[in-house]
């Protein structure tokens, strides 16, 4: 008797994963590794170009297949592949390819990896822009941080981005959510069924060696992909307000800023005389994080949870951040560093952790406890597999219960299908020669 074939998974990526450039890339790799541990057969496809720091998926035994937007060649590809599970990496991929998957592989489980709620991040970005325009106070942003869920809903509800993103969530059979706060926002304010959402945070293996001690570290560090708008805004706030405050107390302090895809506008901020060093991309983020004494993450807007902060915890490096940076990351656990609402509070806590060995060591211990309680791959990996298998077994009932999703698929997919077919037909027609 032949053995049953391995579960076939198709991942449709917004980009090719870059785990050393972004938390989203790291989370995708953690999901892929979880699937590989099950012996699942994985194909990763994307319409994006190849990034500078992309992972080598083929070395892991994952097939890489480029695909095109608005091209019926995908129909043949997905029909022949016949996947059991299709994972859309961010809602834009569900918009583009969801109707094609449903048409040609109707029994495939459709899963959305949200990464974070982009509509939430965008709404917070617009609030920050309005606040900066209305006031020249660059110190106190308390009114922006951690508003009530109802306030978040009010800012998001009328935006096209929220309507598109939440419609895509409804159309899928399961949605992977990295943030518990975003789960509560969707359930309590947007009235999504909790059964459609699965908490899947960053998943890491706990370090098996002691972190670098206080005496062997030096300087401050900030790290983050410059293509991610919250990171660029954080660098600007550091440069113009926070770092000068830190240097008032520590005149010899040095700040090393690392980030993938460093633009000229960031390089222009480099000033060795001020101890402000823009270092470009870090080949090994954990290595530079382990050498730093304190990590700075002054995020004035954003969503999801922060890979740079999990990396800091893995290295035993205390982090000073804002309520946005700490959101959904520590539950009832103590924060391994400091959470601050003003630039002055941020600078004071950064100086304290840089100079006070006892406080620094306590923050390091809190980081180790937090990792063990919330981020272990050995907990979240099996939970993800169990949830996917449950959804496969009960797929018909899940879809029957999700009438709103069925209705949205009926209308959205028709309009998307016709638009895609129109674009494809237009692309085939040669331009008229004049």
PDB file of C-alpha atoms in Angstrom, residues 110-381:
ATOM      1  CA  UNK A 110      -6.835  29.550   1.574  1.00  0.00           C
ATOM      2  CA  UNK A 111      -4.719  31.180   4.292  1.00  0.00           C
ATOM      3  CA  UNK A 112      -3.658  34.812   4.609  1.00  0.00           C
ATOM      4  CA  UNK A 113      -0.419  35.794   6.340  1.00  0.00           C
ATOM      5  CA  UNK A 114      -1.303  39.365   7.308  1.00  0.00           C
ATOM      6  CA  UNK A 115       2.209  40.266   8.567  1.00  0.00           C
ATOM      7  CA  UNK A 116       0.586  43.208  10.335  1.00  0.00           C
ATOM      8  CA  UNK A 117      -2.554  45.222   9.692  1.00  0.00           C
ATOM      9  CA  UNK A 118      -1.363  47.606   7.023  1.00  0.00           C
ATOM     10  CA  UNK A 119      -4.519  49.684   7.297  1.00  0.00           C
ATOM     11  CA  UNK A 120      -3.825  50.190  11.007  1.00  0.00           C
ATOM     12  CA  UNK A 121      -0.234  51.222  10.342  1.00  0.00           C
ATOM     13  CA  UNK A 122      -1.329  53.625   7.617  1.00  0.00           C
ATOM     14  CA  UNK A 123      -4.024  55.204   9.815  1.00  0.00           C
ATOM     15  CA  UNK A 124      -1.447  55.773  12.552  1.00  0.00           C
ATOM     16  CA  UNK A 125       0.937  57.269  10.014  1.00  0.00           C
ATOM     17  CA  UNK A 126      -1.717  59.763   8.913  1.00  0.00           C
ATOM     18  CA  UNK A 127      -2.359  60.704  12.544  1.00  0.00           C
ATOM     19  CA  UNK A 128       1.335  61.340  13.087  1.00  0.00           C
ATOM     20  CA  UNK A 129       1.534  63.524   9.962  1.00  0.00           C
ATOM     21  CA  UNK A 130      -1.450  65.565  11.175  1.00  0.00           C
ATOM     22  CA  UNK A 131       0.119  65.917  14.633  1.00  0.00           C
ATOM     23  CA  UNK A 132       3.465  67.101  13.194  1.00  0.00           C
ATOM     24  CA  UNK A 133       1.673  69.584  10.981  1.00  0.00           C
ATOM     25  CA  UNK A 134      -0.439  70.936  13.831  1.00  0.00           C
ATOM     26  CA  UNK A 135       2.305  71.289  16.467  1.00  0.00           C
ATOM     27  CA  UNK A 136       6.039  71.937  16.524  1.00  0.00           C
ATOM     28  CA  UNK A 137       6.433  70.058  19.827  1.00  0.00           C
ATOM     29  CA  UNK A 138       8.815  67.235  18.902  1.00  0.00           C
ATOM     30  CA  UNK A 139       9.041  65.873  22.442  1.00  0.00           C
ATOM     31  CA  UNK A 140       5.666  64.651  23.692  1.00  0.00           C
ATOM     32  CA  UNK A 141       3.605  62.249  21.571  1.00  0.00           C
ATOM     33  CA  UNK A 142       1.563  60.753  24.404  1.00  0.00           C
ATOM     34  CA  UNK A 143      -1.724  61.470  22.628  1.00  0.00           C
ATOM     35  CA  UNK A 144      -0.705  59.238  19.696  1.00  0.00           C
ATOM     36  CA  UNK A 145       0.344  56.174  21.649  1.00  0.00           C
ATOM     37  CA  UNK A 146      -1.927  53.218  22.376  1.00  0.00           C
ATOM     38  CA  UNK A 147      -5.379  54.791  21.943  1.00  0.00           C
ATOM     39  CA  UNK A 148      -8.477  52.765  22.782  1.00  0.00           C
ATOM     40  CA  UNK A 149      -9.509  50.201  20.190  1.00  0.00           C
ATOM     41  CA  UNK A 150     -12.618  52.222  19.413  1.00  0.00           C
ATOM     42  CA  UNK A 151     -10.461  55.218  18.508  1.00  0.00           C
ATOM     43  CA  UNK A 152      -8.358  53.048  16.220  1.00  0.00           C
ATOM     44  CA  UNK A 153     -11.547  51.833  14.545  1.00  0.00           C
ATOM     45  CA  UNK A 154     -12.787  55.394  14.032  1.00  0.00           C
ATOM     46  CA  UNK A 155      -9.542  56.345  12.280  1.00  0.00           C
ATOM     47  CA  UNK A 156      -9.558  53.242  10.080  1.00  0.00           C
ATOM     48  CA  UNK A 157     -13.205  52.551   9.270  1.00  0.00           C
ATOM     49  CA  UNK A 158     -13.663  54.956   6.380  1.00  0.00           C
ATOM     50  CA  UNK A 159     -10.374  54.232   4.622  1.00  0.00           C
ATOM     51  CA  UNK A 160     -10.213  52.281   1.378  1.00  0.00           C
ATOM     52  CA  UNK A 161      -7.174  50.405   2.661  1.00  0.00           C
ATOM     53  CA  UNK A 162      -9.068  49.021   5.663  1.00  0.00           C
ATOM     54  CA  UNK A 163     -11.998  47.965   3.497  1.00  0.00           C
ATOM     55  CA  UNK A 164      -9.696  46.147   1.076  1.00  0.00           C
ATOM     56  CA  UNK A 165      -7.628  44.482   3.776  1.00  0.00           C
ATOM     57  CA  UNK A 166     -10.517  43.319   5.940  1.00  0.00           C
ATOM     58  CA  UNK A 167     -12.428  42.077   2.891  1.00  0.00           C
ATOM     59  CA  UNK A 168      -9.410  39.905   2.037  1.00  0.00           C
ATOM     60  CA  UNK A 169      -9.366  38.575   5.601  1.00  0.00           C
ATOM     61  CA  UNK A 170     -13.025  37.613   5.299  1.00  0.00           C
ATOM     62  CA  UNK A 171     -12.446  35.881   1.963  1.00  0.00           C
ATOM     63  CA  UNK A 172      -9.825  33.537   3.406  1.00  0.00           C
ATOM     64  CA  UNK A 173     -10.489  30.399   5.437  1.00  0.00           C
ATOM     65  CA  UNK A 174      -7.870  31.331   8.040  1.00  0.00           C
ATOM     66  CA  UNK A 175      -5.752  34.400   8.785  1.00  0.00           C
ATOM     67  CA  UNK A 176      -2.424  34.405  10.599  1.00  0.00           C
ATOM     68  CA  UNK A 177      -2.198  37.353  12.991  1.00  0.00           C
ATOM     69  CA  UNK A 178       1.101  38.377  14.505  1.00  0.00           C
ATOM     70  CA  UNK A 179      -0.441  40.735  17.084  1.00  0.00           C
ATOM     71  CA  UNK A 180      -3.032  39.962  19.763  1.00  0.00           C
ATOM     72  CA  UNK A 181      -4.009  43.638  19.813  1.00  0.00           C
ATOM     73  CA  UNK A 182      -4.917  43.437  16.137  1.00  0.00           C
ATOM     74  CA  UNK A 183      -6.986  40.319  16.792  1.00  0.00           C
ATOM     75  CA  UNK A 184      -8.974  42.174  19.446  1.00  0.00           C
ATOM     76  CA  UNK A 185      -9.395  45.181  17.150  1.00  0.00           C
ATOM     77  CA  UNK A 186     -10.792  43.014  14.358  1.00  0.00           C
ATOM     78  CA  UNK A 187     -13.084  41.025  16.639  1.00  0.00           C
ATOM     79  CA  UNK A 188     -14.355  43.770  18.955  1.00  0.00           C
ATOM     80  CA  UNK A 189     -14.592  46.677  16.519  1.00  0.00           C
ATOM     81  CA  UNK A 190     -14.851  45.218  13.012  1.00  0.00           C
ATOM     82  CA  UNK A 191     -16.901  42.226  14.223  1.00  0.00           C
ATOM     83  CA  UNK A 192     -14.850  39.551  12.470  1.00  0.00           C
ATOM     84  CA  UNK A 193     -15.406  35.996  13.722  1.00  0.00           C
ATOM     85  CA  UNK A 194     -12.580  35.042  16.063  1.00  0.00           C
ATOM     86  CA  UNK A 195     -12.510  31.610  14.400  1.00  0.00           C
ATOM     87  CA  UNK A 196     -11.053  33.185  11.234  1.00  0.00           C
ATOM     88  CA  UNK A 197      -8.003  34.498  13.123  1.00  0.00           C
ATOM     89  CA  UNK A 198      -5.042  32.561  14.484  1.00  0.00           C
ATOM     90  CA  UNK A 199      -2.351  34.123  16.685  1.00  0.00           C
ATOM     91  CA  UNK A 200       1.014  33.311  15.142  1.00  0.00           C
ATOM     92  CA  UNK A 201       3.737  35.638  16.488  1.00  0.00           C
ATOM     93  CA  UNK A 202       7.416  35.518  15.694  1.00  0.00           C
ATOM     94  CA  UNK A 203       8.695  32.010  16.445  1.00  0.00           C
ATOM     95  CA  UNK A 204      12.259  31.576  17.688  1.00  0.00           C
ATOM     96  CA  UNK A 205      14.480  28.984  19.290  1.00  0.00           C
ATOM     97  CA  UNK A 206      15.799  30.087  22.672  1.00  0.00           C
ATOM     98  CA  UNK A 207      19.545  30.864  22.750  1.00  0.00           C
ATOM     99  CA  UNK A 208      21.694  28.055  24.134  1.00  0.00           C
ATOM    100  CA  UNK A 209      24.529  30.291  25.302  1.00  0.00           C
ATOM    101  CA  UNK A 210      24.857  33.136  27.777  1.00  0.00           C
ATOM    102  CA  UNK A 211      24.531  36.650  26.309  1.00  0.00           C
ATOM    103  CA  UNK A 212      27.519  38.995  26.115  1.00  0.00           C
ATOM    104  CA  UNK A 213      27.969  40.673  29.526  1.00  0.00           C
ATOM    105  CA  UNK A 214      27.597  44.377  30.297  1.00  0.00           C
ATOM    106  CA  UNK A 215      31.340  45.080  30.451  1.00  0.00           C
ATOM    107  CA  UNK A 216      32.012  43.676  26.975  1.00  0.00           C
ATOM    108  CA  UNK A 217      29.462  45.889  25.226  1.00  0.00           C
ATOM    109  CA  UNK A 218      29.519  49.483  24.082  1.00  0.00           C
ATOM    110  CA  UNK A 219      27.377  52.105  22.385  1.00  0.00           C
ATOM    111  CA  UNK A 220      23.745  52.370  21.339  1.00  0.00           C
ATOM    112  CA  UNK A 221      22.163  50.715  18.309  1.00  0.00           C
ATOM    113  CA  UNK A 222      19.142  51.194  16.069  1.00  0.00           C
ATOM    114  CA  UNK A 223      18.311  48.682  13.351  1.00  0.00           C
ATOM    115  CA  UNK A 224      15.539  48.532  10.760  1.00  0.00           C
ATOM    116  CA  UNK A 225      14.823  48.250   7.034  1.00  0.00           C
ATOM    117  CA  UNK A 226      14.766  51.773   5.596  1.00  0.00           C
ATOM    118  CA  UNK A 227      12.010  50.828   3.146  1.00  0.00           C
ATOM    119  CA  UNK A 228       9.691  50.490   6.141  1.00  0.00           C
ATOM    120  CA  UNK A 229       8.334  53.987   6.825  1.00  0.00           C
ATOM    121  CA  UNK A 230       8.156  53.671  10.654  1.00  0.00           C
ATOM    122  CA  UNK A 231      11.898  52.934  10.765  1.00  0.00           C
ATOM    123  CA  UNK A 232      12.815  56.022   8.748  1.00  0.00           C
ATOM    124  CA  UNK A 233      10.610  58.179  10.961  1.00  0.00           C
ATOM    125  CA  UNK A 234      12.305  56.697  14.047  1.00  0.00           C
ATOM    126  CA  UNK A 235      15.745  57.630  12.672  1.00  0.00           C
ATOM    127  CA  UNK A 236      14.595  61.197  12.060  1.00  0.00           C
ATOM    128  CA  UNK A 237      13.252  61.523  15.619  1.00  0.00           C
ATOM    129  CA  UNK A 238      16.520  60.098  16.945  1.00  0.00           C
ATOM    130  CA  UNK A 239      18.646  62.470  14.893  1.00  0.00           C
ATOM    131  CA  UNK A 240      16.767  65.690  15.552  1.00  0.00           C
ATOM    132  CA  UNK A 241      15.551  65.298  19.135  1.00  0.00           C
ATOM    133  CA  UNK A 242      16.438  62.184  21.127  1.00  0.00           C
ATOM    134  CA  UNK A 243      20.123  61.749  20.321  1.00  0.00           C
ATOM    135  CA  UNK A 244      21.090  65.334  21.254  1.00  0.00           C
ATOM    136  CA  UNK A 245      19.382  64.763  24.626  1.00  0.00           C
ATOM    137  CA  UNK A 246      21.365  61.553  25.183  1.00  0.00           C
ATOM    138  CA  UNK A 247      24.631  63.308  24.274  1.00  0.00           C
ATOM    139  CA  UNK A 248      23.918  65.996  26.869  1.00  0.00           C
ATOM    140  CA  UNK A 249      24.427  63.317  29.540  1.00  0.00           C
ATOM    141  CA  UNK A 250      26.898  61.106  27.655  1.00  0.00           C
ATOM    142  CA  UNK A 251      29.036  63.401  25.454  1.00  0.00           C
ATOM    143  CA  UNK A 252      31.090  60.501  24.156  1.00  0.00           C
ATOM    144  CA  UNK A 253      28.138  58.248  23.343  1.00  0.00           C
ATOM    145  CA  UNK A 254      28.024  56.564  19.937  1.00  0.00           C
ATOM    146  CA  UNK A 255      24.928  55.427  18.024  1.00  0.00           C
ATOM    147  CA  UNK A 256      25.238  52.858  15.228  1.00  0.00           C
ATOM    148  CA  UNK A 257      22.315  52.745  12.794  1.00  0.00           C
ATOM    149  CA  UNK A 258      21.910  49.697  10.556  1.00  0.00           C
ATOM    150  CA  UNK A 259      19.293  49.044   7.897  1.00  0.00           C
ATOM    151  CA  UNK A 260      18.787  47.328   4.588  1.00  0.00           C
ATOM    152  CA  UNK A 261      18.341  49.501   1.487  1.00  0.00           C
ATOM    153  CA  UNK A 262      19.858  52.623   3.050  1.00  0.00           C
ATOM    154  CA  UNK A 263      18.827  55.627   0.892  1.00  0.00           C
ATOM    155  CA  UNK A 264      21.013  58.703   0.294  1.00  0.00           C
ATOM    156  CA  UNK A 265      18.777  60.773   2.587  1.00  0.00           C
ATOM    157  CA  UNK A 266      19.717  58.445   5.460  1.00  0.00           C
ATOM    158  CA  UNK A 267      23.416  58.364   4.605  1.00  0.00           C
ATOM    159  CA  UNK A 268      23.358  62.168   4.647  1.00  0.00           C
ATOM    160  CA  UNK A 269      22.510  62.077   8.360  1.00  0.00           C
ATOM    161  CA  UNK A 270      25.846  60.419   9.216  1.00  0.00           C
ATOM    162  CA  UNK A 271      27.916  62.627  11.517  1.00  0.00           C
ATOM    163  CA  UNK A 272      30.856  61.026  13.281  1.00  0.00           C
ATOM    164  CA  UNK A 273      31.474  64.185  15.312  1.00  0.00           C
ATOM    165  CA  UNK A 274      28.025  63.818  16.860  1.00  0.00           C
ATOM    166  CA  UNK A 275      28.494  60.082  17.378  1.00  0.00           C
ATOM    167  CA  UNK A 276      25.710  59.438  14.852  1.00  0.00           C
ATOM    168  CA  UNK A 277      26.899  56.644  12.550  1.00  0.00           C
ATOM    169  CA  UNK A 278      24.769  55.423   9.626  1.00  0.00           C
ATOM    170  CA  UNK A 279      26.264  51.983   8.965  1.00  0.00           C
ATOM    171  CA  UNK A 280      24.139  50.615   6.094  1.00  0.00           C
ATOM    172  CA  UNK A 281      23.127  46.932   6.137  1.00  0.00           C
ATOM    173  CA  UNK A 282      24.258  44.526   8.868  1.00  0.00           C
ATOM    174  CA  UNK A 283      25.483  41.225   7.469  1.00  0.00           C
ATOM    175  CA  UNK A 284      24.717  39.615  10.838  1.00  0.00           C
ATOM    176  CA  UNK A 285      22.085  41.533  12.808  1.00  0.00           C
ATOM    177  CA  UNK A 286      22.462  39.350  15.895  1.00  0.00           C
ATOM    178  CA  UNK A 287      26.200  39.945  15.979  1.00  0.00           C
ATOM    179  CA  UNK A 288      25.931  43.741  15.966  1.00  0.00           C
ATOM    180  CA  UNK A 289      23.019  43.569  18.405  1.00  0.00           C
ATOM    181  CA  UNK A 290      25.106  41.479  20.803  1.00  0.00           C
ATOM    182  CA  UNK A 291      27.910  44.050  20.698  1.00  0.00           C
ATOM    183  CA  UNK A 292      25.606  46.958  21.612  1.00  0.00           C
ATOM    184  CA  UNK A 293      24.745  47.856  25.174  1.00  0.00           C
ATOM    185  CA  UNK A 294      21.278  49.333  24.483  1.00  0.00           C
ATOM    186  CA  UNK A 295      18.912  49.117  21.505  1.00  0.00           C
ATOM    187  CA  UNK A 296      16.829  52.181  20.633  1.00  0.00           C
ATOM    188  CA  UNK A 297      13.464  51.787  18.857  1.00  0.00           C
ATOM    189  CA  UNK A 298      11.651  55.165  19.013  1.00  0.00           C
ATOM    190  CA  UNK A 299       8.670  54.173  16.846  1.00  0.00           C
ATOM    191  CA  UNK A 300       6.025  56.895  16.602  1.00  0.00           C
ATOM    192  CA  UNK A 301       3.718  54.752  14.468  1.00  0.00           C
ATOM    193  CA  UNK A 302       3.496  51.190  13.216  1.00  0.00           C
ATOM    194  CA  UNK A 303       1.605  47.934  13.683  1.00  0.00           C
ATOM    195  CA  UNK A 304       2.232  44.257  14.330  1.00  0.00           C
ATOM    196  CA  UNK A 305       5.174  43.246  16.509  1.00  0.00           C
ATOM    197  CA  UNK A 306       8.790  44.189  16.027  1.00  0.00           C
ATOM    198  CA  UNK A 307      11.441  41.778  14.812  1.00  0.00           C
ATOM    199  CA  UNK A 308      14.249  44.107  15.886  1.00  0.00           C
ATOM    200  CA  UNK A 309      13.012  43.892  19.474  1.00  0.00           C
ATOM    201  CA  UNK A 310      12.784  40.095  19.432  1.00  0.00           C
ATOM    202  CA  UNK A 311      16.335  40.055  18.064  1.00  0.00           C
ATOM    203  CA  UNK A 312      17.414  42.306  20.927  1.00  0.00           C
ATOM    204  CA  UNK A 313      15.847  39.923  23.428  1.00  0.00           C
ATOM    205  CA  UNK A 314      17.642  36.967  21.817  1.00  0.00           C
ATOM    206  CA  UNK A 315      20.919  38.849  22.285  1.00  0.00           C
ATOM    207  CA  UNK A 316      20.133  39.971  25.825  1.00  0.00           C
ATOM    208  CA  UNK A 317      20.169  43.623  24.749  1.00  0.00           C
ATOM    209  CA  UNK A 318      17.717  45.912  26.615  1.00  0.00           C
ATOM    210  CA  UNK A 319      15.433  47.955  24.355  1.00  0.00           C
ATOM    211  CA  UNK A 320      14.107  51.456  24.908  1.00  0.00           C
ATOM    212  CA  UNK A 321      10.976  51.977  22.844  1.00  0.00           C
ATOM    213  CA  UNK A 322       7.531  53.571  22.739  1.00  0.00           C
ATOM    214  CA  UNK A 323       4.079  52.092  23.436  1.00  0.00           C
ATOM    215  CA  UNK A 324       3.824  51.472  19.681  1.00  0.00           C
ATOM    216  CA  UNK A 325       7.068  49.513  19.729  1.00  0.00           C
ATOM    217  CA  UNK A 326       6.023  47.460  22.755  1.00  0.00           C
ATOM    218  CA  UNK A 327       2.438  46.867  21.599  1.00  0.00           C
ATOM    219  CA  UNK A 328       1.335  43.217  21.711  1.00  0.00           C
ATOM    220  CA  UNK A 329       4.870  42.101  22.559  1.00  0.00           C
ATOM    221  CA  UNK A 330       4.922  41.398  26.275  1.00  0.00           C
ATOM    222  CA  UNK A 331       1.408  40.673  27.576  1.00  0.00           C
ATOM    223  CA  UNK A 332       1.534  40.799  31.383  1.00  0.00           C
ATOM    224  CA  UNK A 333       5.320  40.285  31.462  1.00  0.00           C
ATOM    225  CA  UNK A 334       7.743  43.028  32.493  1.00  0.00           C
ATOM    226  CA  UNK A 335       9.299  44.965  29.616  1.00  0.00           C
ATOM    227  CA  UNK A 336      13.027  44.246  29.087  1.00  0.00           C
ATOM    228  CA  UNK A 337      14.140  47.868  29.008  1.00  0.00           C
ATOM    229  CA  UNK A 338      11.849  50.890  29.051  1.00  0.00           C
ATOM    230  CA  UNK A 339       8.645  52.063  27.334  1.00  0.00           C
ATOM    231  CA  UNK A 340       8.507  55.844  26.912  1.00  0.00           C
ATOM    232  CA  UNK A 341       6.035  58.428  25.632  1.00  0.00           C
ATOM    233  CA  UNK A 342       8.258  61.498  25.309  1.00  0.00           C
ATOM    234  CA  UNK A 343      11.688  62.150  23.836  1.00  0.00           C
ATOM    235  CA  UNK A 344      12.991  63.333  27.218  1.00  0.00           C
ATOM    236  CA  UNK A 345      11.751  60.192  28.963  1.00  0.00           C
ATOM    237  CA  UNK A 346      13.241  58.119  26.156  1.00  0.00           C
ATOM    238  CA  UNK A 347      16.671  59.762  26.446  1.00  0.00           C
ATOM    239  CA  UNK A 348      16.735  59.525  30.255  1.00  0.00           C
ATOM    240  CA  UNK A 349      15.954  55.804  30.220  1.00  0.00           C
ATOM    241  CA  UNK A 350      18.473  55.159  27.467  1.00  0.00           C
ATOM    242  CA  UNK A 351      21.188  56.824  29.569  1.00  0.00           C
ATOM    243  CA  UNK A 352      20.099  54.905  32.693  1.00  0.00           C
ATOM    244  CA  UNK A 353      20.283  51.517  31.010  1.00  0.00           C
ATOM    245  CA  UNK A 354      23.590  52.365  29.361  1.00  0.00           C
ATOM    246  CA  UNK A 355      25.234  53.319  32.667  1.00  0.00           C
ATOM    247  CA  UNK A 356      23.468  51.304  35.399  1.00  0.00           C
ATOM    248  CA  UNK A 357      24.728  47.719  35.331  1.00  0.00           C
ATOM    249  CA  UNK A 358      22.120  46.465  37.819  1.00  0.00           C
ATOM    250  CA  UNK A 359      19.160  47.849  35.830  1.00  0.00           C
ATOM    251  CA  UNK A 360      20.721  46.567  32.615  1.00  0.00           C
ATOM    252  CA  UNK A 361      21.098  43.038  34.000  1.00  0.00           C
ATOM    253  CA  UNK A 362      17.529  43.034  35.277  1.00  0.00           C
ATOM    254  CA  UNK A 363      16.282  44.005  31.795  1.00  0.00           C
ATOM    255  CA  UNK A 364      18.351  41.176  30.322  1.00  0.00           C
ATOM    256  CA  UNK A 365      16.755  38.641  32.668  1.00  0.00           C
ATOM    257  CA  UNK A 366      13.297  39.982  31.770  1.00  0.00           C
ATOM    258  CA  UNK A 367      14.088  39.492  28.075  1.00  0.00           C
ATOM    259  CA  UNK A 368      14.946  35.840  28.629  1.00  0.00           C
ATOM    260  CA  UNK A 369      11.710  35.272  30.574  1.00  0.00           C
ATOM    261  CA  UNK A 370       9.660  37.016  27.890  1.00  0.00           C
ATOM    262  CA  UNK A 371      11.135  34.937  25.080  1.00  0.00           C
ATOM    263  CA  UNK A 372      10.399  31.727  26.963  1.00  0.00           C
ATOM    264  CA  UNK A 373       6.802  32.683  27.701  1.00  0.00           C
ATOM    265  CA  UNK A 374       5.662  34.076  24.323  1.00  0.00           C
ATOM    266  CA  UNK A 375       7.917  33.347  21.366  1.00  0.00           C
ATOM    267  CA  UNK A 376       9.070  29.725  21.394  1.00  0.00           C
ATOM    268  CA  UNK A 377       8.901  27.972  18.048  1.00  0.00           C
ATOM    269  CA  UNK A 378       8.274  24.701  19.875  1.00  0.00           C
ATOM    270  CA  UNK A 379       4.937  26.137  21.062  1.00  0.00           C
ATOM    271  CA  UNK A 380       3.687  28.151  18.098  1.00  0.00           C
ATOM    272  CA  UNK A 381       4.891  25.875  15.296  1.00  0.00           C
TER     273      UNK A 381
END
